[in-house]
Amino acid sequence: GQRRAARRTIQEVESVRYELARRLGELFSLQELAYLLSESLQLDRIVTQVARYVIRFLDVKGSVVALTGDAGAPIRVAAADGSFATLAGRTLQPDEAGIIAKAIAEERLQVIEPNPREALPRVAGFEVQSAAAAPLRAHGTTVGALVVADHTGGPFRDEDLRLLSTVATHAAIVLANARFFDLIRAGKEQWETTFDALTEGIAVADENGRVRRANRALADLLQRPLPSVIGLDLSAEVVGDSPDVSTLFAAARAGAQRAGITIQSDRLGRLLRITAAPLRGAESDGWVVALVEDVTEQKALETQLIQNEKMVAVGQLVSGVAHELNNPLTSIAGLSEFLLEQGAPNEREREHLRVIQEQAERAGRIVRNLLTFARKGPADYGDVDFNDIVQRTIMLIGYELKLRDVQLEIRLSPNLPAVRGDRYELQQVVLNLVTNAVHAVADNPGEKPRRIVLSTGVSQGNQVFVRVEDNGPGIAPEHLSHIFSPFFTTKDEGQGTGLGLSISFGIVERHGGRLSVERSAGGAVFLMALPAATRDGGAAQGARASWPGTPQSEAGAEPPSPKDILLVDEDPAVQRMIRALFSRNGQRVEAPPDAEEAVRRLESRSFDLIIADPRAAVSAGESFATVLLKRWPELRSKTVLVTGDVRPEINEWLMGLGCSYLQKPFRIAELKAIASKIAGSQSS
Ligand code: ADP
């Protein structure tokens, strides 16, 4: 009896020992699995590991890790091994899912015991002896099932099933983590794509102002590859260090609400708007996220708009003044020319008269040029002569050149082809270049004479150019890449706007040409080049000559002259001049006091020539020219319209009337030529 009891005790000890060893083995295996799984956050890898592992661990022939998709989606075999290996990657049809679907739906372990009396059961279409499916459940949701089949040692024992459940629980937790990780990674990728797609530069700077993160736009702005931006001192790199930026960042760190700042970066040659906000988080204490916008173009546009508005206002003012000045100038120039023609008593007086006449004409040209520059309407394309532009520019700036003791040399190429463009805009470019050159040479305190050379010509490729050369200090190499940027200026505050060259560049570019620096050392040379206009590209160049009645030549022996002249101009000085001009050899000039009276005279008799200010008012709202042409259309060929109003819309109206047309102040010769042409056509 005692021996039996002892043997039983030994047997029990043996079995406990065996059980202990087995449990230890399980524990180690589970540890091994945990270790394997903890290595990876990649979903694919995890499921493959689990499928492979359970075959060895549970002594089965086949395994499947099945995952559910979104609600309603079919069950997918994420990994399969052993006898099920071919299932990997497939989705299961409802009739194949069997115990897998049941384990998932009921969230409980499902077991199929071998039953020799029935046909072999199927799992996912495969015949099996036995099978078990444990739900993969973590954080309260079931994401799939872990399935094993055909235990090699016969039916599944309780320990086997318990182990299967334990492995499934482990695997589920790791799978859930991997899914979270995937979500976060996808979110992060989305964010980074967005971050890089933004056109504003964004940087995250740490407590020392070093860049920790940056987007592509910021790298582009800094003209550096993205990786090399990390670690840079943000403020120094963007604006070359500025107390304003430091203050902005400090305010952001302190959490103070502050609007952004707009700051000129000499380093980048751009105008930037910088906004900063604090970045919260344990690791990022004292960090800021900064938004850097390039507002250069926007600002330039605004300034140009304001500038345009100003120009329009100035233009209106100047048009008015010009109109007022043109009448007196007409009579000064005309009367002095008349006196000259009459033959003044002595040479000295003749000389005085010549000076008066010349100066009046010059004043007239200045007035007209002022208008050219004040006018700033929509682009008005036509054929443009660069020689003409150069001459007009000199006329405007000539006085300043003299004042600053600058020698000007002009080399105009004869027979220069026209270019197609807006005369006023192109003139502005030349004026800007010459103004810059004047400033540059005036800057030069040396004894050498200040010199500017202005030339025109045609380069290879049929490019027509204006070249502006100066002997100033030239352009420093480090400035060369910035000079065409808006707001870049080396001049003192209040002196330069930094807009001249950038606006000029824009104008020339719009015209399909090129504005470039030809030489930057030992004085600067700027070149504006535009393609020559093709022959069929409009013929505005000849426009003036083709205006009705404009004299083609002033030659001729004794030109015919009109006898009976009606003058409609309310300015007494102009009346006096025209009277003087035409009151010879029996010519008669009638100058009624107003346009209404002029109409009455026309009703009563006929005239050979009508000289009229077209805008003289007959009655409210009706101009003399309108009334004249409506009532006596046949007088169109006998009429010369003379006006000092040079606004483009007036010009257009006049040209539409089809009469001869002269702009005040005009040359006497011009008026005479038209008069004799009209007289000639009547006598013949
Ligand atoms: P601003 O004249 O108002 O400064 P610009 O855009 O016309 O603006 O010119 C920008 C800068 O280019 C000038 O400040 C000057 O440094 C440089 N620059 C332009 N023209 C010349 C020149 N002829 N010689 C030397 N430097 C020049």
CSV table of N, CA and C in Angstrom, one decimal, residues 339-483:
chain,number,residue,atom,x,y,z
A,339,LEU,N,7.2,138.5,-87.8
A,339,LEU,CA,8.1,139.7,-87.8
A,339,LEU,C,9.4,139.4,-88.6
A,340,LEU,N,9.9,138.2,-88.3
A,340,LEU,CA,11.1,137.8,-89.0
A,340,LEU,C,10.9,137.8,-90.5
A,341,GLU,N,9.8,137.2,-90.9
A,341,GLU,CA,9.5,137.2,-92.3
A,341,GLU,C,9.4,138.5,-93.0
A,342,GLN,N,8.8,139.4,-92.2
A,342,GLN,CA,8.6,140.8,-92.6
A,342,GLN,C,9.9,141.5,-92.9
A,343,GLY,N,11.0,141.0,-92.2
A,343,GLY,CA,12.3,141.6,-92.3
A,343,GLY,C,12.4,142.7,-91.3
A,344,ALA,N,13.0,142.4,-90.2
A,344,ALA,CA,13.2,143.4,-89.1
A,344,ALA,C,14.3,144.4,-89.6
A,345,PRO,N,14.3,145.6,-89.0
A,345,PRO,CA,15.2,146.6,-89.5
A,345,PRO,C,16.7,146.2,-89.4
A,346,ASN,N,17.1,145.6,-88.3
A,346,ASN,CA,18.5,145.3,-88.3
A,346,ASN,C,18.8,143.9,-87.8
A,347,GLU,N,20.1,143.5,-88.0
A,347,GLU,CA,20.5,142.2,-87.7
A,347,GLU,C,20.3,141.8,-86.2
A,348,ARG,N,20.6,142.8,-85.4
A,348,ARG,CA,20.5,142.5,-83.9
A,348,ARG,C,19.0,142.2,-83.6
A,349,GLU,N,18.1,143.0,-84.1
A,349,GLU,CA,16.7,142.7,-83.8
A,349,GLU,C,16.2,141.4,-84.4
A,350,ARG,N,16.7,141.2,-85.6
A,350,ARG,CA,16.4,139.9,-86.2
A,350,ARG,C,16.8,138.7,-85.3
A,351,GLU,N,18.0,138.9,-84.7
A,351,GLU,CA,18.5,137.8,-83.8
A,351,GLU,C,17.6,137.7,-82.6
A,352,HIS,N,17.3,138.8,-82.0
A,352,HIS,CA,16.3,138.8,-80.9
A,352,HIS,C,15.1,138.0,-81.2
A,353,LEU,N,14.5,138.4,-82.4
A,353,LEU,CA,13.3,137.7,-82.8
A,353,LEU,C,13.5,136.2,-83.0
A,354,ARG,N,14.6,135.9,-83.6
A,354,ARG,CA,14.9,134.5,-83.8
A,354,ARG,C,14.9,133.7,-82.4
A,355,VAL,N,15.6,134.4,-81.4
A,355,VAL,CA,15.6,133.7,-80.1
A,355,VAL,C,14.2,133.6,-79.5
A,356,ILE,N,13.4,134.6,-79.6
A,356,ILE,CA,12.0,134.6,-79.1
A,356,ILE,C,11.3,133.4,-79.8
A,357,GLN,N,11.4,133.3,-81.1
A,357,GLN,CA,10.7,132.3,-81.8
A,357,GLN,C,11.2,130.9,-81.4
A,358,GLU,N,12.5,130.8,-81.4
A,358,GLU,CA,13.0,129.4,-81.0
A,358,GLU,C,12.6,129.0,-79.6
A,359,GLN,N,12.7,130.0,-78.7
A,359,GLN,CA,12.3,129.6,-77.3
A,359,GLN,C,10.9,129.3,-77.2
A,360,ALA,N,10.0,130.0,-77.9
A,360,ALA,CA,8.6,129.7,-77.8
A,360,ALA,C,8.3,128.3,-78.4
A,361,GLU,N,9.0,128.0,-79.4
A,361,GLU,CA,8.9,126.6,-80.0
A,361,GLU,C,9.4,125.6,-79.1
A,362,ARG,N,10.5,125.9,-78.4
A,362,ARG,CA,11.0,125.0,-77.5
A,362,ARG,C,10.1,124.7,-76.3
A,363,ALA,N,9.5,125.8,-75.8
A,363,ALA,CA,8.5,125.7,-74.8
A,363,ALA,C,7.4,124.8,-75.2
A,364,GLY,N,7.0,125.0,-76.4
A,364,GLY,CA,5.9,124.2,-77.0
A,364,GLY,C,6.3,122.7,-76.9
A,365,ARG,N,7.5,122.4,-77.3
A,365,ARG,CA,7.9,121.0,-77.3
A,365,ARG,C,8.0,120.4,-75.9
A,366,ILE,N,8.4,121.3,-75.0
A,366,ILE,CA,8.5,120.8,-73.6
A,366,ILE,C,7.1,120.5,-73.1
A,367,VAL,N,6.1,121.4,-73.4
A,367,VAL,CA,4.8,121.1,-73.0
A,367,VAL,C,4.3,119.8,-73.6
A,368,ARG,N,4.6,119.6,-74.8
A,368,ARG,CA,4.1,118.3,-75.5
A,368,ARG,C,4.8,117.1,-74.8
A,369,ASN,N,6.0,117.2,-74.5
A,369,ASN,CA,6.7,116.1,-73.9
A,369,ASN,C,6.2,115.8,-72.5
A,370,LEU,N,5.9,116.9,-71.8
A,370,LEU,CA,5.4,116.7,-70.5
A,370,LEU,C,4.1,115.8,-70.6
A,371,LEU,N,3.3,116.1,-71.6
A,371,LEU,CA,2.1,115.4,-71.8
A,371,LEU,C,2.4,114.0,-72.0
A,372,THR,N,3.4,113.7,-72.9
A,372,THR,CA,3.7,112.4,-73.2
A,372,THR,C,4.0,111.6,-72.0
A,373,PHE,N,4.7,112.2,-71.0
A,373,PHE,CA,5.0,111.4,-69.8
A,373,PHE,C,3.9,111.4,-68.8
A,374,ALA,N,3.1,112.4,-68.8
A,374,ALA,CA,2.0,112.4,-67.8
A,374,ALA,C,0.9,111.4,-68.2
A,375,ARG,N,0.8,111.3,-69.5
A,375,ARG,CA,-0.3,110.4,-70.0
A,375,ARG,C,0.1,108.9,-69.7
A,376,LYS,N,-0.9,108.2,-69.1
A,376,LYS,CA,-0.6,106.9,-68.8
A,376,LYS,C,-1.8,106.1,-68.9
A,377,GLY,N,-2.3,105.9,-70.1
A,377,GLY,CA,-3.5,105.1,-70.3
A,377,GLY,C,-3.2,103.7,-70.6
A,378,PRO,N,-4.1,103.0,-71.2
A,378,PRO,CA,-3.8,101.6,-71.6
A,378,PRO,C,-2.8,101.6,-72.7
A,379,ALA,N,-2.0,100.5,-72.8
A,379,ALA,CA,-1.0,100.4,-73.8
A,379,ALA,C,-1.5,100.7,-75.2
A,380,ASP,N,-0.8,101.5,-75.9
A,380,ASP,CA,-1.2,102.0,-77.2
A,380,ASP,C,-0.2,101.6,-78.2
A,381,TYR,N,-0.4,100.5,-78.9
A,381,TYR,CA,0.7,99.9,-79.7
A,381,TYR,C,0.7,100.6,-81.1
A,382,GLY,N,1.9,100.8,-81.5
A,382,GLY,CA,2.1,101.4,-82.9
A,382,GLY,C,3.6,101.2,-83.2
A,383,ASP,N,4.0,101.7,-84.4
A,383,ASP,CA,5.4,101.7,-84.7
A,383,ASP,C,6.1,102.8,-84.0
A,384,VAL,N,7.2,102.5,-83.4
A,384,VAL,CA,8.0,103.4,-82.5
A,384,VAL,C,9.4,103.6,-83.1
A,385,ASP,N,9.8,104.8,-83.1
A,385,ASP,CA,11.2,105.1,-83.6
A,385,ASP,C,12.1,105.4,-82.4
A,386,PHE,N,13.1,104.6,-82.2
A,386,PHE,CA,13.9,104.8,-81.0
A,386,PHE,C,14.7,106.1,-81.1
A,387,ASN,N,15.0,106.5,-82.3
A,387,ASN,CA,15.8,107.8,-82.4
A,387,ASN,C,14.9,108.9,-81.8
A,388,ASP,N,13.6,108.9,-82.2
A,388,ASP,CA,12.7,109.9,-81.7
A,388,ASP,C,12.6,109.9,-80.2
A,389,ILE,N,12.5,108.7,-79.7
A,389,ILE,CA,12.4,108.5,-78.2
A,389,ILE,C,13.6,109.1,-77.5
A,390,VAL,N,14.8,108.8,-78.1
A,390,VAL,CA,16.0,109.3,-77.4
A,390,VAL,C,15.9,110.9,-77.5
A,391,GLN,N,15.6,111.4,-78.6
A,391,GLN,CA,15.5,112.9,-78.7
A,391,GLN,C,14.5,113.5,-77.7
A,392,ARG,N,13.4,112.9,-77.6
A,392,ARG,CA,12.4,113.4,-76.7
A,392,ARG,C,12.8,113.3,-75.3
A,393,THR,N,13.5,112.3,-75.0
A,393,THR,CA,14.0,112.1,-73.6
A,393,THR,C,15.0,113.2,-73.2
A,394,ILE,N,15.9,113.4,-74.2
A,394,ILE,CA,17.0,114.4,-73.9
A,394,ILE,C,16.3,115.8,-73.7
A,395,MET,N,15.3,116.0,-74.5
A,395,MET,CA,14.6,117.3,-74.3
A,395,MET,C,14.1,117.5,-72.9
A,396,LEU,N,13.6,116.4,-72.3
A,396,LEU,CA,13.1,116.5,-71.0
A,396,LEU,C,14.2,116.6,-69.9
A,397,ILE,N,15.3,115.9,-70.2
A,397,ILE,CA,16.3,115.8,-69.1
A,397,ILE,C,17.4,116.7,-69.3
A,398,GLY,N,17.4,117.4,-70.5
A,398,GLY,CA,18.5,118.2,-70.9
A,398,GLY,C,19.0,119.2,-69.8
A,399,TYR,N,18.0,119.8,-69.2
A,399,TYR,CA,18.2,120.9,-68.3
A,399,TYR,C,19.0,120.3,-67.1
A,400,GLU,N,18.5,119.1,-66.6
A,400,GLU,CA,19.2,118.5,-65.5
A,400,GLU,C,20.6,118.1,-65.8
A,401,LEU,N,20.8,117.7,-67.0
A,401,LEU,CA,22.2,117.3,-67.5
A,401,LEU,C,23.1,118.5,-67.3
A,402,LYS,N,22.6,119.6,-67.8
A,402,LYS,CA,23.4,120.9,-67.8
A,402,LYS,C,23.7,121.2,-66.3
A,403,LEU,N,22.7,121.2,-65.6
A,403,LEU,CA,22.7,121.5,-64.1
A,403,LEU,C,23.8,120.7,-63.4
A,404,ARG,N,23.9,119.4,-63.8
A,404,ARG,CA,24.8,118.6,-63.1
A,404,ARG,C,26.1,118.4,-63.8
A,405,ASP,N,26.3,119.3,-64.9
A,405,ASP,CA,27.6,119.3,-65.6
A,405,ASP,C,27.9,117.9,-66.2
A,406,VAL,N,26.9,117.4,-66.9
A,406,VAL,CA,27.1,116.1,-67.5
A,406,VAL,C,27.2,116.3,-69.0
A,407,GLN,N,28.3,115.7,-69.6
A,407,GLN,CA,28.4,115.8,-71.1
A,407,GLN,C,27.6,114.7,-71.7
A,408,LEU,N,26.9,115.0,-72.7
A,408,LEU,CA,26.0,114.0,-73.3
A,408,LEU,C,26.4,113.8,-74.7
A,409,GLU,N,26.7,112.6,-75.1
A,409,GLU,CA,27.0,112.3,-76.5
A,409,GLU,C,25.9,111.4,-77.1
A,410,ILE,N,25.5,111.8,-78.3
A,410,ILE,CA,24.4,111.1,-78.9
A,410,ILE,C,24.8,110.5,-80.2
A,411,ARG,N,24.6,109.2,-80.4
A,411,ARG,CA,24.9,108.6,-81.6
A,411,ARG,C,23.7,107.8,-82.1
A,412,LEU,N,23.0,108.5,-83.0
A,412,LEU,CA,21.8,107.9,-83.5
A,412,LEU,C,22.0,107.2,-84.9
A,413,SER,N,21.6,106.0,-85.0
A,413,SER,CA,21.8,105.3,-86.2
A,413,SER,C,20.8,105.7,-87.2
A,414,PRO,N,21.3,106.1,-88.4
A,414,PRO,CA,20.3,106.5,-89.5
A,414,PRO,C,19.6,105.3,-90.0
A,415,ASN,N,18.4,105.5,-90.5
A,415,ASN,CA,17.6,104.5,-91.1
A,415,ASN,C,17.3,103.4,-90.1
A,416,LEU,N,17.0,103.8,-88.9
A,416,LEU,CA,16.8,102.8,-87.8
A,416,LEU,C,15.4,102.2,-88.1
A,417,PRO,N,15.2,100.9,-88.1
A,417,PRO,CA,13.9,100.3,-88.3
A,417,PRO,C,13.0,100.6,-87.1
A,418,ALA,N,11.7,100.7,-87.3
A,418,ALA,CA,10.8,100.9,-86.2
A,418,ALA,C,10.7,99.7,-85.4
A,419,VAL,N,10.2,99.8,-84.1
A,419,VAL,CA,9.8,98.6,-83.3
A,419,VAL,C,8.4,98.8,-83.0
A,420,ARG,N,7.7,97.7,-82.6
A,420,ARG,CA,6.3,97.8,-82.4
A,420,ARG,C,6.1,97.9,-80.8
A,421,GLY,N,5.4,98.9,-80.4
A,421,GLY,CA,5.2,99.0,-79.0
A,421,GLY,C,4.4,100.3,-78.6
A,422,ASP,N,4.4,100.5,-77.3
A,422,ASP,CA,3.7,101.7,-76.8
A,422,ASP,C,4.8,102.7,-76.6
A,423,ARG,N,4.7,103.8,-77.3
A,423,ARG,CA,5.8,104.8,-77.3
A,423,ARG,C,6.0,105.4,-75.9
A,424,TYR,N,4.9,105.6,-75.2
A,424,TYR,CA,5.0,106.2,-73.9
A,424,TYR,C,5.7,105.3,-72.9
A,425,GLU,N,5.4,104.1,-73.0
A,425,GLU,CA,6.0,103.1,-72.1
A,425,GLU,C,7.5,103.0,-72.4
A,426,LEU,N,7.8,102.9,-73.7
A,426,LEU,CA,9.2,102.7,-74.0
A,426,LEU,C,10.0,104.0,-73.7
A,427,GLN,N,9.4,105.1,-73.8
A,427,GLN,CA,10.0,106.4,-73.5
A,427,GLN,C,10.3,106.4,-72.0
A,428,GLN,N,9.4,105.8,-71.3
A,428,GLN,CA,9.6,105.8,-69.8
A,428,GLN,C,10.9,105.0,-69.5
A,429,VAL,N,11.1,103.9,-70.2
A,429,VAL,CA,12.2,103.1,-70.0
A,429,VAL,C,13.5,103.9,-70.2
A,430,VAL,N,13.6,104.5,-71.4
A,430,VAL,CA,14.8,105.3,-71.7
A,430,VAL,C,15.0,106.4,-70.6
A,431,LEU,N,13.9,107.0,-70.3
A,431,LEU,CA,14.0,108.1,-69.2
A,431,LEU,C,14.6,107.5,-67.9
A,432,ASN,N,14.1,106.3,-67.5
A,432,ASN,CA,14.6,105.7,-66.3
A,432,ASN,C,16.1,105.4,-66.4
A,433,LEU,N,16.5,104.9,-67.6
A,433,LEU,CA,17.9,104.5,-67.8
A,433,LEU,C,18.8,105.7,-67.7
A,434,VAL,N,18.3,106.8,-68.4
A,434,VAL,CA,19.2,108.0,-68.4
A,434,VAL,C,19.2,108.6,-67.1
A,435,THR,N,18.1,108.6,-66.4
A,435,THR,CA,18.1,109.2,-65.0
A,435,THR,C,19.0,108.4,-64.1
A,436,ASN,N,19.0,107.1,-64.2
A,436,ASN,CA,19.9,106.3,-63.4
A,436,ASN,C,21.4,106.7,-63.8
A,437,ALA,N,21.6,106.8,-65.1
A,437,ALA,CA,23.0,107.1,-65.5
A,437,ALA,C,23.4,108.5,-64.9
A,438,VAL,N,22.5,109.5,-65.0
A,438,VAL,CA,22.8,110.8,-64.4
A,438,VAL,C,23.2,110.7,-62.9
A,439,HIS,N,22.4,109.9,-62.2
A,439,HIS,CA,22.6,109.7,-60.8
A,439,HIS,C,24.0,109.1,-60.6
A,440,ALA,N,24.3,108.1,-61.4
A,440,ALA,CA,25.5,107.3,-61.3
A,440,ALA,C,26.7,108.3,-61.5
A,441,VAL,N,26.7,109.1,-62.6
A,441,VAL,CA,27.9,109.9,-62.9
A,441,VAL,C,28.0,111.0,-61.8
A,442,ALA,N,26.8,111.5,-61.4
A,442,ALA,CA,26.9,112.6,-60.4
A,442,ALA,C,27.4,112.1,-59.1
A,443,ASP,N,27.3,110.8,-58.9
A,443,ASP,CA,27.8,110.1,-57.7
A,443,ASP,C,29.3,110.1,-57.6
A,444,ASN,N,29.9,110.3,-58.8
A,444,ASN,CA,31.4,110.1,-59.0
A,444,ASN,C,32.1,111.4,-58.7
A,445,PRO,N,32.7,111.5,-57.5
A,445,PRO,CA,33.3,112.7,-57.1
A,445,PRO,C,34.6,113.0,-57.8
A,446,GLY,N,35.1,112.1,-58.5
A,446,GLY,CA,36.5,112.3,-59.2
A,446,GLY,C,36.5,113.4,-60.1
A,447,GLU,N,37.7,113.8,-60.6
A,447,GLU,CA,37.9,114.9,-61.5
A,447,GLU,C,37.4,114.6,-62.9
A,448,LYS,N,37.3,113.3,-63.2
A,448,LYS,CA,37.1,113.0,-64.6
A,448,LYS,C,35.7,113.6,-65.0
A,449,PRO,N,35.6,114.1,-66.3
A,449,PRO,CA,34.3,114.6,-66.7
A,449,PRO,C,33.2,113.6,-66.7
A,450,ARG,N,32.1,114.1,-66.3
A,450,ARG,CA,30.9,113.2,-66.2
A,450,ARG,C,30.4,113.0,-67.7
A,451,ARG,N,30.2,111.7,-68.0
A,451,ARG,CA,29.8,111.5,-69.4
A,451,ARG,C,28.8,110.5,-69.6
A,452,ILE,N,27.8,110.7,-70.5
A,452,ILE,CA,26.8,109.7,-70.8
A,452,ILE,C,26.7,109.6,-72.3
A,453,VAL,N,26.7,108.4,-72.8
A,453,VAL,CA,26.6,108.2,-74.2
A,453,VAL,C,25.3,107.5,-74.5
A,454,LEU,N,24.5,108.1,-75.4
A,454,LEU,CA,23.2,107.5,-75.7
A,454,LEU,C,23.3,107.1,-77.2
A,455,SER,N,23.1,105.8,-77.5
A,455,SER,CA,23.2,105.4,-78.9
A,455,SER,C,22.0,104.5,-79.3
A,456,THR,N,21.8,104.5,-80.6
A,456,THR,CA,20.8,103.5,-81.1
A,456,THR,C,21.4,102.7,-82.2
A,457,GLY,N,20.8,101.6,-82.5
A,457,GLY,CA,21.4,100.8,-83.6
A,457,GLY,C,20.6,99.5,-83.7
A,458,VAL,N,21.1,98.7,-84.6
A,458,VAL,CA,20.5,97.4,-84.9
A,458,VAL,C,21.6,96.3,-84.6
A,459,SER,N,21.3,95.4,-83.8
A,459,SER,CA,22.3,94.3,-83.5
A,459,SER,C,21.9,93.1,-84.3
A,460,GLN,N,22.8,92.1,-84.2
A,460,GLN,CA,22.5,90.9,-85.0
A,460,GLN,C,21.2,90.3,-84.5
A,461,GLY,N,20.5,89.6,-85.3
A,461,GLY,CA,19.2,89.1,-85.0
A,461,GLY,C,18.1,90.2,-85.2
A,462,ASN,N,18.4,91.2,-85.9
A,462,ASN,CA,17.5,92.3,-86.2
A,462,ASN,C,16.9,92.9,-84.9
A,463,GLN,N,17.7,93.0,-83.9
A,463,GLN,CA,17.2,93.7,-82.7
A,463,GLN,C,17.5,95.1,-82.7
A,464,VAL,N,16.5,96.0,-82.5
A,464,VAL,CA,16.8,97.4,-82.5
A,464,VAL,C,17.1,97.8,-81.0
A,465,PHE,N,18.1,98.6,-80.8
A,465,PHE,CA,18.5,98.8,-79.4
A,465,PHE,C,18.7,100.3,-79.1
A,466,VAL,N,18.5,100.6,-77.8
A,466,VAL,CA,19.0,101.9,-77.3
A,466,VAL,C,20.0,101.5,-76.2
A,467,ARG,N,21.2,102.1,-76.3
A,467,ARG,CA,22.2,101.8,-75.3
A,467,ARG,C,22.5,103.1,-74.5
A,468,VAL,N,22.5,102.9,-73.2
A,468,VAL,CA,22.8,104.0,-72.3
A,468,VAL,C,24.1,103.7,-71.5
A,469,GLU,N,25.1,104.5,-71.8
A,469,GLU,CA,26.4,104.2,-71.2
A,469,GLU,C,26.8,105.3,-70.3
A,470,ASP,N,27.4,105.0,-69.2
A,470,ASP,CA,27.8,106.1,-68.3
A,470,ASP,C,29.2,105.8,-67.8
A,471,ASN,N,29.9,106.8,-67.3
A,471,ASN,CA,31.2,106.5,-66.7
A,471,ASN,C,31.2,106.7,-65.2
A,472,GLY,N,30.1,106.3,-64.6
A,472,GLY,CA,29.9,106.4,-63.2
A,472,GLY,C,30.6,105.2,-62.5
A,473,PRO,N,30.3,104.9,-61.3
A,473,PRO,CA,31.0,103.9,-60.5
A,473,PRO,C,30.7,102.4,-61.0
A,474,GLY,N,29.7,102.3,-61.8
A,474,GLY,CA,29.3,100.9,-62.2
A,474,GLY,C,28.5,100.2,-61.1
A,475,ILE,N,28.3,98.9,-61.3
A,475,ILE,CA,27.4,98.2,-60.4
A,475,ILE,C,28.2,97.1,-59.7
A,476,ALA,N,28.2,97.1,-58.4
A,476,ALA,CA,29.0,96.1,-57.6
A,476,ALA,C,28.5,94.7,-58.0
A,477,PRO,N,29.4,93.8,-58.1
A,477,PRO,CA,29.1,92.4,-58.5
A,477,PRO,C,28.0,91.8,-57.6
A,478,GLU,N,28.0,92.1,-56.3
A,478,GLU,CA,27.0,91.5,-55.4
A,478,GLU,C,25.6,92.1,-55.6
A,479,HIS,N,25.6,93.3,-56.3
A,479,HIS,CA,24.2,93.9,-56.5
A,479,HIS,C,23.7,93.5,-57.8
A,480,LEU,N,24.5,93.0,-58.7
A,480,LEU,CA,24.1,92.8,-60.1
A,480,LEU,C,22.9,91.9,-60.2
A,481,SER,N,22.7,90.9,-59.4
A,481,SER,CA,21.6,90.0,-59.5
A,481,SER,C,20.3,90.6,-58.9
A,482,HIS,N,20.5,91.7,-58.3
A,482,HIS,CA,19.3,92.3,-57.6
A,482,HIS,C,18.7,93.5,-58.2
A,483,ILE,N,19.5,94.2,-59.1
A,483,ILE,CA,19.1,95.5,-59.5
A,483,ILE,C,17.7,95.6,-60.2
